[in-house]
Amino acid sequence: MTVPGQATHRAKNPAEQKAIAQLFNWAIRCAVVCCLAVLAWSPTAPALAFNNPELLPDEPTVVIDLARILNEAQEDYLNEHLSVFEAETGWKLRVLTQFDQTPGRAVKGFWGLDDKSIMLVADPRGGNLLNFSVGDQLFPLLPRTFWIELQTRFGNQFFVRDNGEDGAVLGAISALETCLNRGGCVVVPGLPREQWILTLITSILGGVICGFAAQPRKAGQGIAWQWALLFSPLWGILFFAFGLGPVVTRTPELLPVIRNVSGFLIGALVAFLTPVFGQPPVDDQA
Protein backbone atom coordinates (compact mmCIF):
# COMPACT_ATOMS: atom_id res chain seq x y z
CA MET A 1 0.00 0.00 0.00
CA THR A 2 1.42 3.38 -1.04
CA VAL A 3 0.85 6.53 0.86
CA PRO A 4 -0.16 9.40 -1.47
CA GLY A 5 2.16 11.88 0.26
CA GLN A 6 5.12 9.58 -0.24
CA ALA A 7 4.34 9.02 -3.93
CA THR A 8 4.22 12.76 -4.57
CA HIS A 9 7.51 13.22 -2.73
CA ARG A 10 9.20 10.51 -4.82
CA ALA A 11 7.87 12.03 -8.04
CA LYS A 12 9.43 15.35 -7.22
CA ASN A 13 12.79 13.91 -6.14
CA PRO A 14 14.40 13.70 -9.64
CA ALA A 15 13.54 17.31 -10.47
CA GLU A 16 14.70 18.53 -7.09
CA GLN A 17 17.93 16.58 -7.34
CA LYS A 18 18.62 18.00 -10.79
CA ALA A 19 18.03 21.57 -9.58
CA ILE A 20 20.22 21.03 -6.55
CA ALA A 21 22.98 19.55 -8.72
CA GLN A 22 22.85 22.51 -11.10
CA LEU A 23 22.96 24.97 -8.21
CA PHE A 24 25.88 23.09 -6.63
CA ASN A 25 27.83 23.08 -9.91
CA TRP A 26 27.20 26.79 -10.37
CA ALA A 27 28.44 27.51 -6.84
CA ILE A 28 31.60 25.47 -7.44
CA ARG A 29 32.29 27.33 -10.69
CA CYS A 30 31.86 30.69 -8.97
CA ALA A 31 34.21 29.65 -6.17
CA VAL A 32 36.84 28.45 -8.65
CA VAL A 33 36.60 31.68 -10.64
CA CYS A 34 36.95 33.77 -7.47
CA CYS A 35 39.98 31.76 -6.30
CA LEU A 36 41.67 32.09 -9.68
CA ALA A 37 41.00 35.81 -9.70
CA VAL A 38 42.50 36.25 -6.22
CA LEU A 39 45.52 34.11 -7.05
CA ALA A 40 46.07 35.95 -10.31
CA TRP A 41 45.83 39.41 -8.73
CA SER A 42 47.40 39.17 -5.26
CA PRO A 43 50.99 38.20 -6.17
CA THR A 44 51.48 41.10 -8.57
CA ALA A 45 52.18 43.84 -5.99
CA PRO A 46 54.21 41.73 -3.53
CA ALA A 47 56.28 40.26 -6.36
CA LEU A 48 57.74 43.70 -7.00
CA ALA A 49 58.27 44.22 -3.29
CA PHE A 50 60.12 40.96 -2.70
CA ASN A 51 62.34 41.04 -5.76
CA ASN A 52 62.62 44.31 -7.65
CA PRO A 53 66.16 44.60 -9.03
CA GLU A 54 65.38 47.68 -11.14
CA LEU A 55 65.41 49.70 -7.89
CA LEU A 56 69.11 48.96 -7.44
CA PRO A 57 71.58 51.71 -8.35
CA ASP A 58 73.76 51.41 -11.41
CA GLU A 59 76.99 52.10 -9.51
CA PRO A 60 78.47 50.14 -6.58
CA THR A 61 77.45 51.58 -3.22
CA VAL A 62 77.08 50.38 0.36
CA VAL A 63 73.98 52.52 1.00
CA ILE A 64 70.65 52.32 -0.84
CA ASP A 65 68.47 55.10 0.53
CA LEU A 66 65.08 54.54 -1.11
CA ALA A 67 63.16 56.09 1.81
CA ARG A 68 65.31 59.26 1.73
CA ILE A 69 66.18 59.01 5.41
CA LEU A 70 69.78 60.17 5.05
CA ASN A 71 70.96 63.48 3.67
CA GLU A 72 73.66 63.66 1.04
CA ALA A 73 76.48 64.28 3.51
CA GLN A 74 75.47 61.33 5.69
CA GLU A 75 75.17 59.03 2.70
CA ASP A 76 78.61 60.08 1.41
CA TYR A 77 80.10 59.53 4.87
CA LEU A 78 78.67 56.02 5.15
CA ASN A 79 79.76 55.08 1.64
CA GLU A 80 83.32 56.07 2.40
CA HIS A 81 83.52 54.99 6.03
CA LEU A 82 81.90 51.55 5.67
CA SER A 83 84.08 50.73 2.68
CA VAL A 84 87.20 51.51 4.71
CA PHE A 85 85.80 49.52 7.65
CA GLU A 86 85.26 46.50 5.42
CA ALA A 87 88.80 46.74 4.03
CA GLU A 88 90.28 46.89 7.54
CA THR A 89 88.18 44.30 9.34
CA GLY A 90 86.59 42.11 6.65
CA TRP A 91 83.07 42.72 7.98
CA LYS A 92 80.47 43.98 5.52
CA LEU A 93 78.06 46.63 6.79
CA ARG A 94 75.30 47.61 4.37
CA VAL A 95 72.40 50.04 4.79
CA LEU A 96 69.05 49.76 3.01
CA THR A 97 66.19 52.18 3.64
CA GLN A 98 62.80 51.50 2.08
CA PHE A 99 59.21 52.65 2.22
CA ASP A 100 56.79 51.66 -0.54
CA GLN A 101 59.08 49.38 -2.53
CA THR A 102 62.23 47.41 -1.89
CA PRO A 103 64.69 45.54 -4.09
CA GLY A 104 64.22 42.60 -1.74
CA ARG A 105 66.27 39.50 -2.52
CA ALA A 106 68.06 41.31 -5.34
CA VAL A 107 70.31 43.10 -2.83
CA LYS A 108 71.93 39.80 -1.84
CA GLY A 109 73.52 39.44 -5.25
CA PHE A 110 74.13 43.18 -5.65
CA TRP A 111 76.10 43.41 -2.39
CA GLY A 112 77.39 39.84 -2.34
CA LEU A 113 76.02 39.27 1.15
CA ASP A 114 77.63 36.31 2.90
CA ASP A 115 78.24 34.93 6.41
CA LYS A 116 80.32 38.00 7.33
CA SER A 117 77.71 40.55 6.28
CA ILE A 118 75.27 42.73 8.20
CA MET A 119 72.47 44.50 6.37
CA LEU A 120 70.64 47.19 8.32
CA VAL A 121 67.12 47.71 6.96
CA ALA A 122 65.29 50.89 7.95
CA ASP A 123 61.57 50.87 7.16
CA PRO A 124 59.39 53.62 8.70
CA ARG A 125 56.17 51.67 8.08
CA GLY A 126 56.59 49.28 11.01
CA GLY A 127 56.39 49.81 14.75
CA ASN A 128 60.19 49.59 14.97
CA LEU A 129 62.30 51.40 12.41
CA LEU A 130 65.21 48.96 12.28
CA ASN A 131 65.70 45.38 11.23
CA PHE A 132 68.85 43.38 10.58
CA SER A 133 69.93 40.60 8.26
CA VAL A 134 72.92 38.94 9.91
CA GLY A 135 75.46 36.45 8.61
CA ASP A 136 76.09 33.24 10.56
CA GLN A 137 79.66 34.18 11.53
CA LEU A 138 78.38 37.19 13.48
CA PHE A 139 76.40 35.27 16.10
CA PRO A 140 79.43 33.94 18.05
CA LEU A 141 80.53 37.57 18.48
CA LEU A 142 77.13 39.24 18.78
CA PRO A 143 74.45 36.94 20.25
CA ARG A 144 70.79 37.14 19.36
CA THR A 145 69.99 39.08 22.53
CA PHE A 146 72.39 41.76 21.33
CA TRP A 147 70.39 42.25 18.12
CA ILE A 148 67.14 42.50 20.04
CA GLU A 149 68.59 45.17 22.31
CA LEU A 150 70.14 47.01 19.35
CA GLN A 151 66.79 47.08 17.56
CA THR A 152 64.79 48.18 20.59
CA ARG A 153 67.27 50.86 21.66
CA PHE A 154 67.77 52.69 18.36
CA GLY A 155 64.64 51.71 16.43
CA ASN A 156 61.92 52.44 18.98
CA GLN A 157 59.53 55.31 18.35
CA PHE A 158 60.79 57.42 21.25
CA PHE A 159 64.42 57.32 20.11
CA VAL A 160 63.38 58.08 16.52
CA ARG A 161 61.21 60.96 17.72
CA ASP A 162 64.06 62.53 19.70
CA ASN A 163 66.97 61.78 17.35
CA GLY A 164 65.38 61.33 13.94
CA GLU A 165 65.40 58.35 11.62
CA ASP A 166 68.89 59.24 10.40
CA GLY A 167 70.11 59.35 14.02
CA ALA A 168 68.73 55.86 14.60
CA VAL A 169 70.56 54.49 11.55
CA LEU A 170 73.85 56.19 12.39
CA GLY A 171 73.62 55.21 16.07
CA ALA A 172 73.08 51.54 15.25
CA ILE A 173 75.96 51.55 12.75
CA SER A 174 78.27 53.19 15.30
CA ALA A 175 77.39 50.57 17.93
CA LEU A 176 78.06 47.76 15.47
CA GLU A 177 81.44 49.19 14.51
CA THR A 178 82.41 49.55 18.18
CA CYS A 179 81.52 45.94 18.99
CA LEU A 180 83.18 44.48 15.91
CA ASN A 181 86.36 46.41 16.67
CA ARG A 182 86.27 44.98 20.22
CA GLY A 183 85.90 41.46 18.93
CA GLY A 184 82.29 41.11 20.06
CA CYS A 185 79.75 42.35 22.61
CA VAL A 186 77.20 40.68 24.82
CA VAL A 187 75.21 43.89 25.26
CA VAL A 188 74.94 47.10 23.24
CA PRO A 189 77.56 49.61 24.40
CA GLY A 190 76.42 52.93 25.78
CA LEU A 191 74.02 53.77 28.59
CA PRO A 192 70.94 55.77 27.58
CA ARG A 193 69.60 58.17 30.18
CA GLU A 194 66.29 56.31 30.44
CA GLN A 195 68.05 53.03 31.14
CA TRP A 196 70.33 54.60 33.74
CA ILE A 197 67.33 56.13 35.54
CA LEU A 198 65.79 52.66 35.71
CA THR A 199 69.00 51.24 37.22
CA LEU A 200 69.07 54.09 39.75
CA ILE A 201 65.47 53.34 40.80
CA THR A 202 66.23 49.64 41.30
CA SER A 203 69.36 50.54 43.29
CA ILE A 204 67.37 52.83 45.62
CA LEU A 205 64.65 50.19 45.99
CA GLY A 206 67.27 47.59 46.88
CA GLY A 207 68.68 49.94 49.50
CA VAL A 208 65.23 50.53 51.00
CA ILE A 209 64.63 46.79 51.35
CA CYS A 210 68.07 46.28 52.87
CA GLY A 211 67.55 49.11 55.36
CA PHE A 212 64.11 47.87 56.33
CA ALA A 213 65.44 44.35 56.87
CA ALA A 214 68.34 45.64 59.00
CA GLN A 215 66.12 47.51 61.49
CA PRO A 216 66.62 46.19 65.05
CA ARG A 217 63.93 43.86 66.35
CA LYS A 218 65.17 43.65 69.96
CA ALA A 219 66.13 46.16 72.58
CA GLY A 220 69.81 46.94 72.55
CA GLN A 221 70.29 45.50 69.07
CA GLY A 222 72.10 47.81 66.69
CA ILE A 223 71.55 46.16 63.31
CA ALA A 224 69.58 43.01 62.54
CA TRP A 225 72.22 41.34 60.40
CA GLN A 226 70.31 38.07 60.28
CA TRP A 227 67.28 39.73 58.69
CA ALA A 228 69.48 41.70 56.30
CA LEU A 229 71.12 38.48 55.16
CA LEU A 230 67.75 36.77 54.93
CA PHE A 231 66.51 39.42 52.51
CA SER A 232 69.84 39.63 50.65
CA PRO A 233 68.64 37.67 47.59
CA LEU A 234 65.95 40.31 47.02
CA TRP A 235 67.92 43.51 47.57
CA GLY A 236 71.04 41.93 46.06
CA ILE A 237 69.27 41.21 42.78
CA LEU A 238 67.82 44.71 42.68
CA PHE A 239 71.14 46.40 43.43
CA PHE A 240 73.75 44.20 41.77
CA ALA A 241 71.87 42.57 38.88
CA PHE A 242 69.52 45.39 37.90
CA GLY A 243 71.33 48.37 39.41
CA LEU A 244 75.06 47.98 38.81
CA GLY A 245 75.07 45.17 36.23
CA PRO A 246 73.61 47.10 33.25
CA VAL A 247 75.89 50.06 34.04
CA VAL A 248 79.27 48.35 34.30
CA THR A 249 78.61 46.17 31.23
CA ARG A 250 77.66 49.11 29.00
CA THR A 251 79.97 51.97 29.98
CA PRO A 252 83.40 52.36 31.63
CA GLU A 253 82.35 55.65 33.27
CA LEU A 254 82.46 55.76 37.06
CA LEU A 255 79.90 58.51 37.58
CA PRO A 256 76.80 56.31 36.99
CA VAL A 257 78.28 53.66 39.32
CA ILE A 258 78.92 56.23 42.06
CA ARG A 259 75.37 57.57 41.70
CA ASN A 260 73.82 54.12 41.93
CA VAL A 261 75.90 53.18 44.97
CA SER A 262 74.97 56.47 46.60
CA GLY A 263 71.30 55.85 45.82
CA PHE A 264 71.51 52.42 47.43
CA LEU A 265 73.18 53.77 50.57
CA ILE A 266 70.76 56.68 50.92
CA GLY A 267 67.76 54.40 50.45
CA ALA A 268 69.12 51.97 53.03
CA LEU A 269 69.86 54.74 55.54
CA VAL A 270 66.44 56.37 55.15
CA ALA A 271 64.63 53.04 55.53
CA PHE A 272 66.76 52.08 58.53
CA LEU A 273 66.17 55.36 60.40
CA THR A 274 62.48 55.83 59.57
CA PRO A 275 60.23 54.27 62.25
CA VAL A 276 57.30 53.95 59.88
CA PHE A 277 59.01 51.01 58.21
CA GLY A 278 59.04 48.90 61.32
CA GLN A 279 57.87 48.52 64.89
CA PRO A 280 59.94 50.03 67.72
CA PRO A 281 62.11 47.54 69.57
CA VAL A 282 60.37 45.71 72.37
CA ASP A 283 62.20 45.14 75.65
CA ASP A 284 62.06 41.43 76.47
CA GLN A 285 62.27 42.19 80.26
CA ALA A 286 59.17 44.40 80.24
CSV table of N, CA and C in Angstrom, one decimal, residues 200 203-208 210-211 239 257-273:
chain,number,residue,atom,x,y,z
A,200,LEU,N,69.0,53.3,38.5
A,200,LEU,CA,69.1,54.1,39.8
A,200,LEU,C,67.9,53.8,40.6
A,203,SER,N,68.3,50.5,42.2
A,203,SER,CA,69.4,50.5,43.3
A,203,SER,C,68.8,51.1,44.6
A,204,ILE,N,68.0,52.2,44.4
A,204,ILE,CA,67.4,52.8,45.6
A,204,ILE,C,66.4,51.9,46.3
A,205,LEU,N,65.6,51.2,45.4
A,205,LEU,CA,64.7,50.2,46.0
A,205,LEU,C,65.4,49.1,46.7
A,206,GLY,N,66.5,48.6,46.2
A,206,GLY,CA,67.3,47.6,46.9
A,206,GLY,C,67.8,48.1,48.2
A,207,GLY,N,68.2,49.4,48.2
A,207,GLY,CA,68.7,49.9,49.5
A,207,GLY,C,67.6,50.1,50.5
A,208,VAL,N,66.4,50.4,50.1
A,208,VAL,CA,65.2,50.5,51.0
A,208,VAL,C,64.9,49.2,51.6
A,210,CYS,N,67.0,46.7,52.0
A,210,CYS,CA,68.1,46.3,52.9
A,210,CYS,C,68.0,47.0,54.2
A,211,GLY,N,67.7,48.3,54.1
A,211,GLY,CA,67.6,49.1,55.4
A,211,GLY,C,66.4,48.7,56.2
A,239,PHE,N,70.0,45.5,43.5
A,239,PHE,CA,71.1,46.4,43.4
A,239,PHE,C,72.2,45.9,42.5
A,257,VAL,N,78.1,54.6,38.2
A,257,VAL,CA,78.3,53.7,39.3
A,257,VAL,C,78.2,54.4,40.7
A,258,ILE,N,78.9,55.5,40.8
A,258,ILE,CA,78.9,56.2,42.1
A,258,ILE,C,77.5,56.7,42.4
A,259,ARG,N,76.7,57.1,41.4
A,259,ARG,CA,75.4,57.6,41.7
A,259,ARG,C,74.5,56.4,42.2
A,260,ASN,N,74.6,55.3,41.5
A,260,ASN,CA,73.8,54.1,41.9
A,260,ASN,C,74.2,53.6,43.3
A,261,VAL,N,75.5,53.6,43.6
A,261,VAL,CA,75.9,53.2,45.0
A,261,VAL,C,75.4,54.2,46.0
A,262,SER,N,75.5,55.5,45.7
A,262,SER,CA,75.0,56.5,46.6
A,262,SER,C,73.5,56.3,46.8
A,263,GLY,N,72.7,56.1,45.7
A,263,GLY,CA,71.3,55.9,45.8
A,263,GLY,C,71.0,54.7,46.7
A,264,PHE,N,71.7,53.6,46.6
A,264,PHE,CA,71.5,52.4,47.4
A,264,PHE,C,71.7,52.8,48.9
A,265,LEU,N,72.9,53.4,49.2
A,265,LEU,CA,73.2,53.8,50.6
A,265,LEU,C,72.2,54.7,51.2
A,266,ILE,N,71.7,55.7,50.4
A,266,ILE,CA,70.8,56.7,50.9
A,266,ILE,C,69.4,56.0,51.2
A,267,GLY,N,69.0,55.1,50.2
A,267,GLY,CA,67.8,54.4,50.4
A,267,GLY,C,67.8,53.5,51.7
A,268,ALA,N,69.0,52.8,51.9
A,268,ALA,CA,69.1,52.0,53.0
A,268,ALA,C,69.1,52.8,54.3
A,269,LEU,N,69.8,53.9,54.3
A,269,LEU,CA,69.9,54.7,55.5
A,269,LEU,C,68.5,55.3,55.9
A,270,VAL,N,67.8,55.8,54.9
A,270,VAL,CA,66.4,56.4,55.2
A,270,VAL,C,65.5,55.3,55.7
A,271,ALA,N,65.5,54.1,55.1
A,271,ALA,CA,64.6,53.0,55.5
A,271,ALA,C,65.0,52.6,56.9
A,272,PHE,N,66.3,52.6,57.2
A,272,PHE,CA,66.8,52.1,58.5
A,272,PHE,C,66.4,53.1,59.7
A,273,LEU,N,66.4,54.4,59.4
A,273,LEU,CA,66.2,55.4,60.4
A,273,LEU,C,64.7,55.8,60.5
